[in-house]
Amino acid sequence: MELEVIRQTDSEIADLIEKELDRQKNTIELIASENFTSPAVMAACGSILTNKYAEGKPYKRFYNGCENIDKIEELAIERAKKLFNAEHANVQPHSGAQANMAVFMYAVKPGDMVMGMDLSNGGHLSHGSPVNFSGLYFNIVSYGINENGVIDYDKVRELSLKNKPKLIVCGASNYSKIIDFKKFKEIADETGALLLADIAHIAALVAAGEHPSPFPYADFVTTTTHKTLRGPRGGIIMCKEKHAAGIDKAVFPGIQGGPLEHIIAGKAVALKEALSPEFKKYAHQVVLNAKELAQALMEEGLDIVGNGTDNHLMTLDLRKTGNTGKDIANLLEKAGITANKNTVPNDPQSPFITSGVRLGSPAVTTRGFKEEDMREVGKIIAEVVKIGNSSNEEKLKELKARSLKLCQKYPFLY
Ligand code: DSN
């Protein structure tokens, strides 16, 4: 329906959206940070709320006519607080990186020492990468993971005592183990550092009790809303009440102007869904599915960083197969599976080539995939790795048909 409305004005964009719908429907989505929103979330994001300016906070706006917007944003805030048991929530950040930027703006000054997880070890750009604002404007000390794929907490403590960061960032974009938030808090307390937990990837697992919560420990918790949480593309900051006014000011007018109220409405709908018992089941299945995929791949003789997963993702370590992450991610696409190349610890390849592929279960679990489907996905991936650079197009076509069959087993959402 919406597509036809777009087509009346712009057939080029309508055609491309239609093609993208077809791609999403007929490929196995294993990008660990992607998901499918409900049609209700999607509709809220495409609603007339996009027409409204609402700079400021609910009931304290710089524009008139915000009486409905105020209630919508208030609902999103209250639902976020309830879902995570948070003292304060700001639902305006346009993205996870913006959420982190606002916390940095409030908690540290340019030149201050900040400690975060190294990007190539699974951290995020906004946790101190030299090419990001976080690495450009702050002094960064980075920690990583050990040979077992686990954060080296002794090293984190040692680095913290030596460098005395004002802010410690924990949380990751590619880490398959449970994060010990309590340990991070103890380390932060030893030097009086503030603690930011970025739970963008594991938000749904935290909300559903599948991963320990950082809320008793962290001063600030940031998340995106579009990954495991299954909402629209955006961010949220939650924090202790004592930081509330400062965080709100850092978001607006600090780093953003007008909030995207159509997206905030989408966040509110997604958070309502996340408060339901069905969502708890979903989060549980996400973990079961990831574990099953990791097991299936290891049984096929492939290496997984850390020998398995405790959450929704894993990294396939291709070093012993003679393939690069870039090549296998491209071949997987030909076989009907979307994933992204990713570095492995101490990767001999550059971040543009890599020796790994990151795989995640959130999106396929939303589609309805269960453990038996993940086993088949594991077999298809293993076949692709076997093909490697031999460019066996016939075999890839065969595998693509197997992927399509799995997709067609479940009705698509839209
Ligand atoms: N780029 C995201 C991811 O893929 O994990 C993190 O923000």
Short mmCIF file of C-alpha atoms and ligand atoms in Angstrom, two decimals:
data_model
loop_
_atom_site.label_atom_id
_atom_site.label_comp_id
_atom_site.label_asym_id
_atom_site.label_seq_id
_atom_site.Cartn_x
_atom_site.Cartn_y
_atom_site.Cartn_z
CA MET A 1 0.00 0.00 0.00
CA GLU A 2 2.68 2.53 1.12
CA LEU A 3 4.71 1.39 -1.85
CA GLU A 4 1.95 2.36 -4.25
CA VAL A 5 1.73 5.79 -2.64
CA ILE A 6 5.48 6.26 -3.14
CA ARG A 7 5.25 4.94 -6.70
CA GLN A 8 2.76 7.64 -7.66
CA THR A 9 5.45 10.23 -6.92
CA ASP A 10 8.72 8.39 -7.37
CA SER A 11 8.79 5.08 -9.19
CA GLU A 12 12.59 4.77 -8.97
CA ILE A 13 12.56 4.76 -5.17
CA ALA A 14 9.44 2.55 -5.07
CA ASP A 15 11.14 -0.02 -7.32
CA LEU A 16 14.25 -0.04 -5.16
CA ILE A 17 12.23 -0.45 -1.95
CA GLU A 18 10.38 -3.33 -3.59
CA LYS A 19 13.68 -4.98 -4.53
CA GLU A 20 14.99 -4.49 -1.01
CA LEU A 21 11.84 -6.07 0.39
CA ASP A 22 12.45 -9.04 -1.86
CA ARG A 23 16.08 -9.25 -0.71
CA GLN A 24 15.12 -9.13 2.97
CA LYS A 25 12.41 -11.71 2.45
CA ASN A 26 14.46 -14.21 0.51
CA THR A 27 17.86 -14.16 2.18
CA ILE A 28 19.01 -15.46 5.53
CA GLU A 29 19.91 -12.39 7.60
CA LEU A 30 22.83 -13.15 9.91
CA ILE A 31 24.17 -9.63 10.44
CA ALA A 32 24.27 -9.65 14.23
CA SER A 33 23.20 -6.01 14.57
CA GLU A 34 20.16 -6.24 12.31
CA ASN A 35 16.59 -7.29 12.95
CA PHE A 36 13.06 -6.94 11.60
CA THR A 37 10.71 -4.52 13.37
CA SER A 38 7.08 -5.39 13.81
CA PRO A 39 4.68 -3.84 11.26
CA ALA A 40 3.37 -1.67 14.15
CA VAL A 41 6.84 -0.22 14.82
CA MET A 42 7.32 0.30 11.10
CA ALA A 43 3.99 2.13 10.79
CA ALA A 44 4.74 4.44 13.73
CA CYS A 45 8.06 5.36 12.10
CA GLY A 46 6.32 6.17 8.84
CA SER A 47 3.64 8.25 10.51
CA ILE A 48 2.70 11.95 10.42
CA LEU A 49 4.81 12.47 13.54
CA THR A 50 7.70 13.16 11.19
CA ASN A 51 6.08 16.53 10.52
CA LYS A 52 6.58 17.90 14.02
CA TYR A 53 9.39 19.90 15.58
CA ALA A 54 9.74 19.29 19.31
CA GLU A 55 13.09 20.60 20.53
CA GLY A 56 13.31 20.30 24.29
CA LYS A 57 11.89 17.70 26.66
CA PRO A 58 8.29 16.57 27.19
CA TYR A 59 6.27 19.49 28.61
CA LYS A 60 9.30 21.82 28.24
CA ARG A 61 9.45 22.46 24.51
CA PHE A 62 10.63 25.32 22.38
CA TYR A 63 7.67 24.85 20.02
CA ASN A 64 3.93 24.92 20.47
CA GLY A 65 1.56 22.16 19.44
CA CYS A 66 3.47 19.42 21.27
CA GLU A 67 0.61 18.13 23.44
CA ASN A 68 0.46 14.76 21.66
CA ILE A 69 4.20 14.49 21.07
CA ASP A 70 4.81 15.07 24.79
CA LYS A 71 2.63 12.10 25.70
CA ILE A 72 4.27 9.88 23.08
CA GLU A 73 7.77 10.69 24.28
CA GLU A 74 6.70 10.32 27.90
CA LEU A 75 5.37 6.83 27.15
CA ALA A 76 8.66 5.87 25.47
CA ILE A 77 10.62 7.13 28.50
CA GLU A 78 8.42 5.33 31.02
CA ARG A 79 8.55 2.07 29.07
CA ALA A 80 12.35 2.23 28.76
CA LYS A 81 12.66 2.81 32.52
CA LYS A 82 10.29 -0.06 33.27
CA LEU A 83 11.90 -2.52 30.85
CA PHE A 84 15.41 -1.99 32.18
CA ASN A 85 14.62 -0.87 35.72
CA ALA A 86 16.40 2.40 35.01
CA GLU A 87 16.24 5.57 37.08
CA HIS A 88 16.22 7.93 34.09
CA ALA A 89 15.88 7.58 30.31
CA ASN A 90 16.43 9.93 27.40
CA VAL A 91 14.93 8.48 24.22
CA GLN A 92 16.05 11.24 21.85
CA PRO A 93 19.50 10.07 20.64
CA HIS A 94 19.35 9.51 16.91
CA SER A 95 21.70 6.51 17.17
CA GLY A 96 23.89 4.52 19.54
CA ALA A 97 26.96 6.53 18.57
CA GLN A 98 25.04 9.76 19.34
CA ALA A 99 24.02 8.31 22.69
CA ASN A 100 27.65 7.59 23.49
CA MET A 101 28.68 11.02 22.27
CA ALA A 102 26.22 12.67 24.65
CA VAL A 103 27.56 10.64 27.58
CA PHE A 104 31.13 11.66 26.67
CA MET A 105 30.03 15.29 26.39
CA TYR A 106 28.54 15.17 29.89
CA ALA A 107 31.08 12.95 31.64
CA VAL A 108 34.47 14.00 30.27
CA LYS A 109 36.29 16.99 28.80
CA PRO A 110 38.40 16.95 25.64
CA GLY A 111 41.82 15.55 26.49
CA ASP A 112 40.56 13.50 29.45
CA MET A 113 41.58 9.86 29.71
CA VAL A 114 38.89 7.35 28.67
CA MET A 115 39.19 3.59 28.56
CA GLY A 116 37.23 1.43 26.09
CA MET A 117 37.40 -1.85 24.25
CA ASP A 118 39.57 -1.89 21.16
CA LEU A 119 37.56 -1.94 17.93
CA SER A 120 39.53 -4.83 16.44
CA ASN A 121 38.88 -6.85 19.62
CA GLY A 122 35.13 -6.31 19.42
CA GLY A 123 34.64 -2.76 20.71
CA HIS A 124 32.78 0.00 18.89
CA LEU A 125 34.00 3.01 16.91
CA SER A 126 32.56 5.35 19.52
CA HIS A 127 34.48 3.64 22.35
CA GLY A 128 37.74 5.37 21.41
CA SER A 129 38.63 4.53 17.82
CA PRO A 130 41.21 7.02 16.50
CA VAL A 131 39.00 7.79 13.50
CA ASN A 132 35.96 8.62 15.66
CA PHE A 133 35.17 11.71 17.79
CA SER A 134 35.88 9.56 20.85
CA GLY A 135 39.45 8.86 19.79
CA LEU A 136 40.05 12.27 18.27
CA TYR A 137 39.06 14.41 21.23
CA PHE A 138 39.91 12.20 24.19
CA ASN A 139 42.98 10.34 25.38
CA ILE A 140 42.17 6.70 24.90
CA VAL A 141 43.52 3.59 26.48
CA SER A 142 42.10 0.37 25.02
CA TYR A 143 41.64 -3.10 26.41
CA GLY A 144 40.93 -6.30 24.52
CA ILE A 145 40.25 -10.00 24.80
CA ASN A 146 42.54 -12.92 25.62
CA GLU A 147 43.19 -16.00 23.49
CA ASN A 148 39.98 -17.60 24.84
CA GLY A 149 37.92 -14.73 23.48
CA VAL A 150 37.26 -13.38 26.99
CA ILE A 151 37.88 -9.79 28.17
CA ASP A 152 41.19 -9.75 30.02
CA TYR A 153 39.86 -8.24 33.27
CA ASP A 154 43.30 -8.32 34.94
CA LYS A 155 44.66 -6.25 32.11
CA VAL A 156 41.64 -3.90 32.29
CA ARG A 157 42.39 -3.35 35.99
CA GLU A 158 46.10 -2.90 35.38
CA LEU A 159 45.47 -0.36 32.60
CA SER A 160 42.93 1.47 34.72
CA LEU A 161 45.24 1.76 37.73
CA LYS A 162 48.07 2.96 35.49
CA ASN A 163 46.12 5.44 33.34
CA LYS A 164 43.37 6.51 35.75
CA PRO A 165 40.64 7.08 33.14
CA LYS A 166 37.82 9.44 34.07
CA LEU A 167 35.38 7.23 32.16
CA ILE A 168 35.44 3.49 31.52
CA VAL A 169 33.33 2.15 28.64
CA CYS A 170 32.25 -1.48 28.66
CA GLY A 171 30.04 -3.20 26.12
CA ALA A 172 30.89 -4.33 22.62
CA SER A 173 29.85 -4.79 19.01
CA ASN A 174 31.43 -8.17 18.62
CA TYR A 175 31.83 -10.04 21.89
CA SER A 176 30.25 -13.43 22.44
CA LYS A 177 30.81 -13.88 26.17
CA ILE A 178 28.93 -12.62 29.21
CA ILE A 179 30.19 -9.17 30.24
CA ASP A 180 31.03 -8.94 33.94
CA PHE A 181 29.56 -5.51 34.68
CA LYS A 182 30.16 -5.95 38.42
CA LYS A 183 33.86 -6.45 37.79
CA PHE A 184 33.96 -3.30 35.64
CA LYS A 185 32.27 -1.37 38.44
CA GLU A 186 34.86 -2.60 40.95
CA ILE A 187 37.64 -1.53 38.59
CA ALA A 188 36.01 1.87 38.01
CA ASP A 189 35.54 2.40 41.76
CA GLU A 190 39.20 1.76 42.48
CA THR A 191 40.13 5.01 40.73
CA GLY A 192 36.82 6.86 40.94
CA ALA A 193 36.06 6.51 37.20
CA LEU A 194 32.53 6.81 35.87
CA LEU A 195 31.18 3.69 34.15
CA LEU A 196 29.34 3.60 30.82
CA ALA A 197 27.82 0.29 29.72
CA ASP A 198 26.93 0.23 26.03
CA ILE A 199 24.42 -2.61 25.69
CA ALA A 200 23.44 -1.86 22.08
CA HIS A 201 23.97 -5.47 21.05
CA ILE A 202 22.63 -7.29 24.09
CA ALA A 203 19.77 -4.96 25.07
CA ALA A 204 17.03 -7.55 24.55
CA LEU A 205 19.02 -10.20 26.39
CA VAL A 206 19.47 -7.83 29.35
CA ALA A 207 15.78 -6.89 29.28
CA ALA A 208 14.72 -10.53 29.22
CA GLY A 209 17.17 -11.72 31.87
CA GLU A 210 19.29 -13.70 29.37
CA HIS A 211 22.34 -11.59 30.26
CA PRO A 212 23.19 -9.99 33.63
CA SER A 213 22.08 -6.38 33.87
CA PRO A 214 24.54 -3.48 34.10
CA PHE A 215 21.95 -1.27 35.78
CA PRO A 216 22.97 -1.85 39.38
CA TYR A 217 26.53 -0.86 38.50
CA ALA A 218 26.81 1.58 35.59
CA ASP A 219 26.41 5.35 35.86
CA PHE A 220 25.20 5.39 32.25
CA VAL A 221 23.74 2.70 30.01
CA THR A 222 23.41 3.37 26.31
CA THR A 223 21.70 1.22 23.73
CA THR A 224 20.50 1.24 20.19
CA THR A 225 16.89 0.28 19.67
CA HIS A 226 17.20 -1.55 16.34
CA LYS A 227 19.36 -4.55 17.15
CA THR A 228 18.16 -7.30 19.49
CA LEU A 229 15.58 -4.84 20.84
CA ARG A 230 13.79 -4.99 17.48
CA GLY A 231 12.76 -1.34 17.35
CA PRO A 232 13.50 1.47 14.92
CA ARG A 233 17.00 2.68 14.09
CA GLY A 234 17.91 4.91 17.06
CA GLY A 235 19.44 5.22 20.51
CA ILE A 236 18.53 5.61 24.19
CA ILE A 237 20.57 6.77 27.18
CA MET A 238 19.64 5.60 30.65
CA CYS A 239 21.41 6.78 33.78
CA LYS A 240 21.30 7.28 37.51
CA GLU A 241 19.00 10.12 38.54
CA LYS A 242 21.95 12.25 39.69
CA HIS A 243 23.18 12.43 36.08
CA ALA A 244 19.72 12.99 34.51
CA ALA A 245 19.77 16.77 34.02
CA GLY A 246 23.33 16.74 32.67
CA ILE A 247 22.63 13.92 30.22
CA ASP A 248 19.44 15.57 28.94
CA LYS A 249 21.37 18.80 28.37
CA ALA A 250 24.16 16.96 26.58
CA VAL A 251 21.64 15.41 24.15
CA PHE A 252 19.83 18.70 23.55
CA PRO A 253 21.14 21.33 23.04
CA GLY A 254 24.55 19.65 23.39
CA ILE A 255 24.76 17.45 20.34
CA GLN A 256 21.32 17.32 18.73
CA GLY A 257 18.55 19.62 17.61
CA GLY A 258 15.02 18.45 16.97
CA PRO A 259 14.22 14.92 18.14
CA LEU A 260 12.82 12.44 15.60
CA GLU A 261 9.40 12.02 17.17
CA HIS A 262 8.21 9.49 14.58
CA ILE A 263 11.17 7.31 15.56
CA ILE A 264 10.51 7.95 19.25
CA ALA A 265 6.94 6.69 18.66
CA GLY A 266 8.48 3.59 17.03
CA LYS A 267 10.72 3.18 20.07
CA ALA A 268 7.67 3.42 22.35
CA VAL A 269 5.87 0.68 20.39
CA ALA A 270 8.97 -1.55 20.37
CA LEU A 271 9.45 -1.05 24.11
CA LYS A 272 5.82 -2.04 24.72
CA GLU A 273 6.44 -5.19 22.69
CA ALA A 274 9.65 -5.83 24.63
CA LEU A 275 7.69 -5.73 27.89
CA SER A 276 5.53 -8.68 26.74
CA PRO A 277 6.02 -12.34 27.72
CA GLU A 278 6.43 -13.23 24.00
CA PHE A 279 9.49 -11.03 23.83
CA LYS A 280 11.10 -12.90 26.73
CA LYS A 281 10.60 -16.11 24.74
CA TYR A 282 12.09 -14.42 21.68
CA ALA A 283 15.22 -13.35 23.56
CA HIS A 284 15.64 -16.86 24.95
CA GLN A 285 15.32 -18.37 21.47
CA VAL A 286 17.90 -15.87 20.12
CA VAL A 287 20.46 -17.34 22.51
CA LEU A 288 19.43 -20.96 21.84
CA ASN A 289 19.70 -20.34 18.09
CA ALA A 290 23.13 -18.72 18.33
CA LYS A 291 24.44 -21.58 20.48
CA GLU A 292 23.07 -24.12 18.02
CA LEU A 293 24.68 -22.36 15.06
CA ALA A 294 28.05 -22.17 16.84
CA GLN A 295 27.82 -25.86 17.72
CA ALA A 296 26.88 -26.84 14.17
CA LEU A 297 29.80 -24.86 12.72
CA MET A 298 32.29 -26.36 15.17
CA GLU A 299 30.99 -29.86 14.39
CA GLU A 300 31.74 -29.06 10.73
CA GLY A 301 35.35 -28.47 11.81
CA LEU A 302 35.23 -24.68 11.73
CA ASP A 303 36.72 -22.41 14.41
CA ILE A 304 34.63 -20.00 16.43
CA VAL A 305 36.38 -17.30 18.46
CA GLY A 306 36.06 -18.36 22.10
CA ASN A 307 34.74 -21.81 21.08
CA GLY A 308 31.08 -20.88 21.17
CA THR A 309 28.77 -18.14 22.31
CA ASP A 310 26.86 -17.04 25.40
CA ASN A 311 24.74 -14.50 23.56
CA HIS A 312 23.38 -13.73 20.10
CA LEU A 313 26.56 -13.66 18.03
CA MET A 314 29.84 -15.36 17.21
CA THR A 315 32.84 -14.83 14.97
CA LEU A 316 33.84 -17.50 12.51
CA ASP A 317 37.65 -17.62 12.55
CA LEU A 318 38.75 -18.50 9.02
CA ARG A 319 42.52 -18.36 9.54
CA LYS A 320 43.12 -22.09 9.22
CA THR A 321 40.89 -22.40 6.13
CA GLY A 322 43.03 -20.06 3.98
CA ASN A 323 40.02 -17.82 3.25
CA THR A 324 39.54 -14.19 4.19
CA GLY A 325 36.47 -12.77 5.89
CA LYS A 326 35.83 -10.52 2.90
CA ASP A 327 35.79 -13.44 0.46
CA ILE A 328 33.58 -15.67 2.59
CA ALA A 329 31.11 -12.85 3.34
CA ASN A 330 30.83 -12.28 -0.43
CA LEU A 331 30.41 -15.99 -1.16
CA LEU A 332 27.80 -16.29 1.60
CA GLU A 333 25.84 -13.57 -0.14
CA LYS A 334 25.90 -15.60 -3.33
CA ALA A 335 24.57 -18.52 -1.29
CA GLY A 336 21.66 -16.43 0.04
CA ILE A 337 23.15 -15.56 3.44
CA THR A 338 23.98 -12.00 4.53
CA ALA A 339 26.73 -11.51 7.10
CA ASN A 340 29.66 -9.16 7.60
CA LYS A 341 33.41 -9.63 7.54
CA ASN A 342 35.00 -8.96 10.91
CA THR A 343 38.45 -9.02 12.41
CA VAL A 344 39.45 -11.87 14.74
CA PRO A 345 41.79 -11.23 17.70
CA ASN A 346 45.34 -10.53 16.43
CA ASP A 347 44.05 -10.59 12.89
CA PRO A 348 46.87 -10.70 10.32
CA GLN A 349 44.53 -9.10 7.76
CA SER A 350 43.41 -5.47 7.59
CA PRO A 351 39.89 -4.45 8.72
CA PHE A 352 38.96 -4.21 5.02
CA ILE A 353 39.87 -7.85 4.41
CA THR A 354 39.76 -9.58 7.83
CA SER A 355 40.05 -13.25 8.78
CA GLY A 356 36.59 -13.56 10.26
CA VAL A 357 32.87 -13.35 9.63
CA ARG A 358 30.48 -12.22 12.35
CA LEU A 359 27.25 -14.20 12.55
CA GLY A 360 24.17 -13.41 14.62
CA SER A 361 20.79 -14.95 15.37
CA PRO A 362 18.45 -11.99 16.21
CA ALA A 363 16.93 -11.43 12.75
CA VAL A 364 16.39 -15.07 11.79
CA THR A 365 14.88 -15.73 15.21
CA THR A 366 12.35 -12.97 14.55
CA ARG A 367 11.47 -14.77 11.32
CA GLY A 368 10.77 -17.92 13.30
CA PHE A 369 13.96 -19.96 12.85
CA LYS A 370 14.48 -22.65 15.47
CA GLU A 371 17.46 -24.85 16.36
CA GLU A 372 16.93 -27.31 13.46
CA ASP A 373 16.99 -24.40 11.01
CA MET A 374 20.21 -23.09 12.54
CA ARG A 375 21.79 -26.52 12.00
CA GLU A 376 20.92 -26.29 8.30
CA VAL A 377 22.30 -22.71 8.20
CA GLY A 378 25.51 -24.04 9.77
CA LYS A 379 25.77 -26.73 7.10
CA ILE A 380 25.27 -24.20 4.30
CA ILE A 381 27.96 -21.93 5.77
CA ALA A 382 30.38 -24.87 6.07
CA GLU A 383 29.77 -25.76 2.41
CA VAL A 384 30.47 -22.15 1.40
CA VAL A 385 33.76 -22.17 3.32
CA LYS A 386 34.69 -25.45 1.59
CA ILE A 387 34.02 -23.86 -1.81
CA GLY A 388 36.29 -20.95 -0.83
CA ASN A 389 37.97 -19.42 -3.81
CA SER A 390 37.27 -22.31 -6.17
CA SER A 391 34.32 -20.26 -7.51
CA ASN A 392 31.98 -23.21 -7.89
CA GLU A 393 28.99 -21.21 -9.14
CA GLU A 394 26.83 -24.31 -9.61
CA LYS A 395 27.29 -25.34 -5.99
CA LEU A 396 26.62 -21.78 -4.80
CA LYS A 397 23.34 -21.79 -6.72
CA GLU A 398 22.40 -25.06 -5.05
CA LEU A 399 23.18 -23.57 -1.64
CA LYS A 400 21.18 -20.45 -2.47
CA ALA A 401 18.18 -22.66 -3.17
CA ARG A 402 18.63 -24.32 0.23
CA SER A 403 18.74 -20.86 1.88
CA LEU A 404 15.61 -19.80 0.04
CA LYS A 405 13.81 -22.94 1.18
CA LEU A 406 14.57 -22.06 4.78
CA CYS A 407 13.30 -18.49 4.28
CA GLN A 408 10.11 -19.74 2.66
CA LYS A 409 9.43 -22.02 5.60
CA TYR A 410 8.30 -18.94 7.56
CA PRO A 411 5.93 -16.18 6.46
CA PHE A 412 7.62 -12.79 6.20
CA LEU A 413 6.51 -9.96 8.43
CA TYR A 414 5.48 -7.39 5.87
N1 DSN B 1 27.64 -1.09 13.37
C1 DSN B 1 27.03 -1.82 14.46
C2 DSN B 1 27.26 -3.27 14.36
O1 DSN B 1 27.14 -3.79 13.27
O2 DSN B 1 27.52 -3.92 15.36
C3 DSN B 1 27.43 -1.29 15.77
O3 DSN B 1 26.91 -0.01 15.92
#
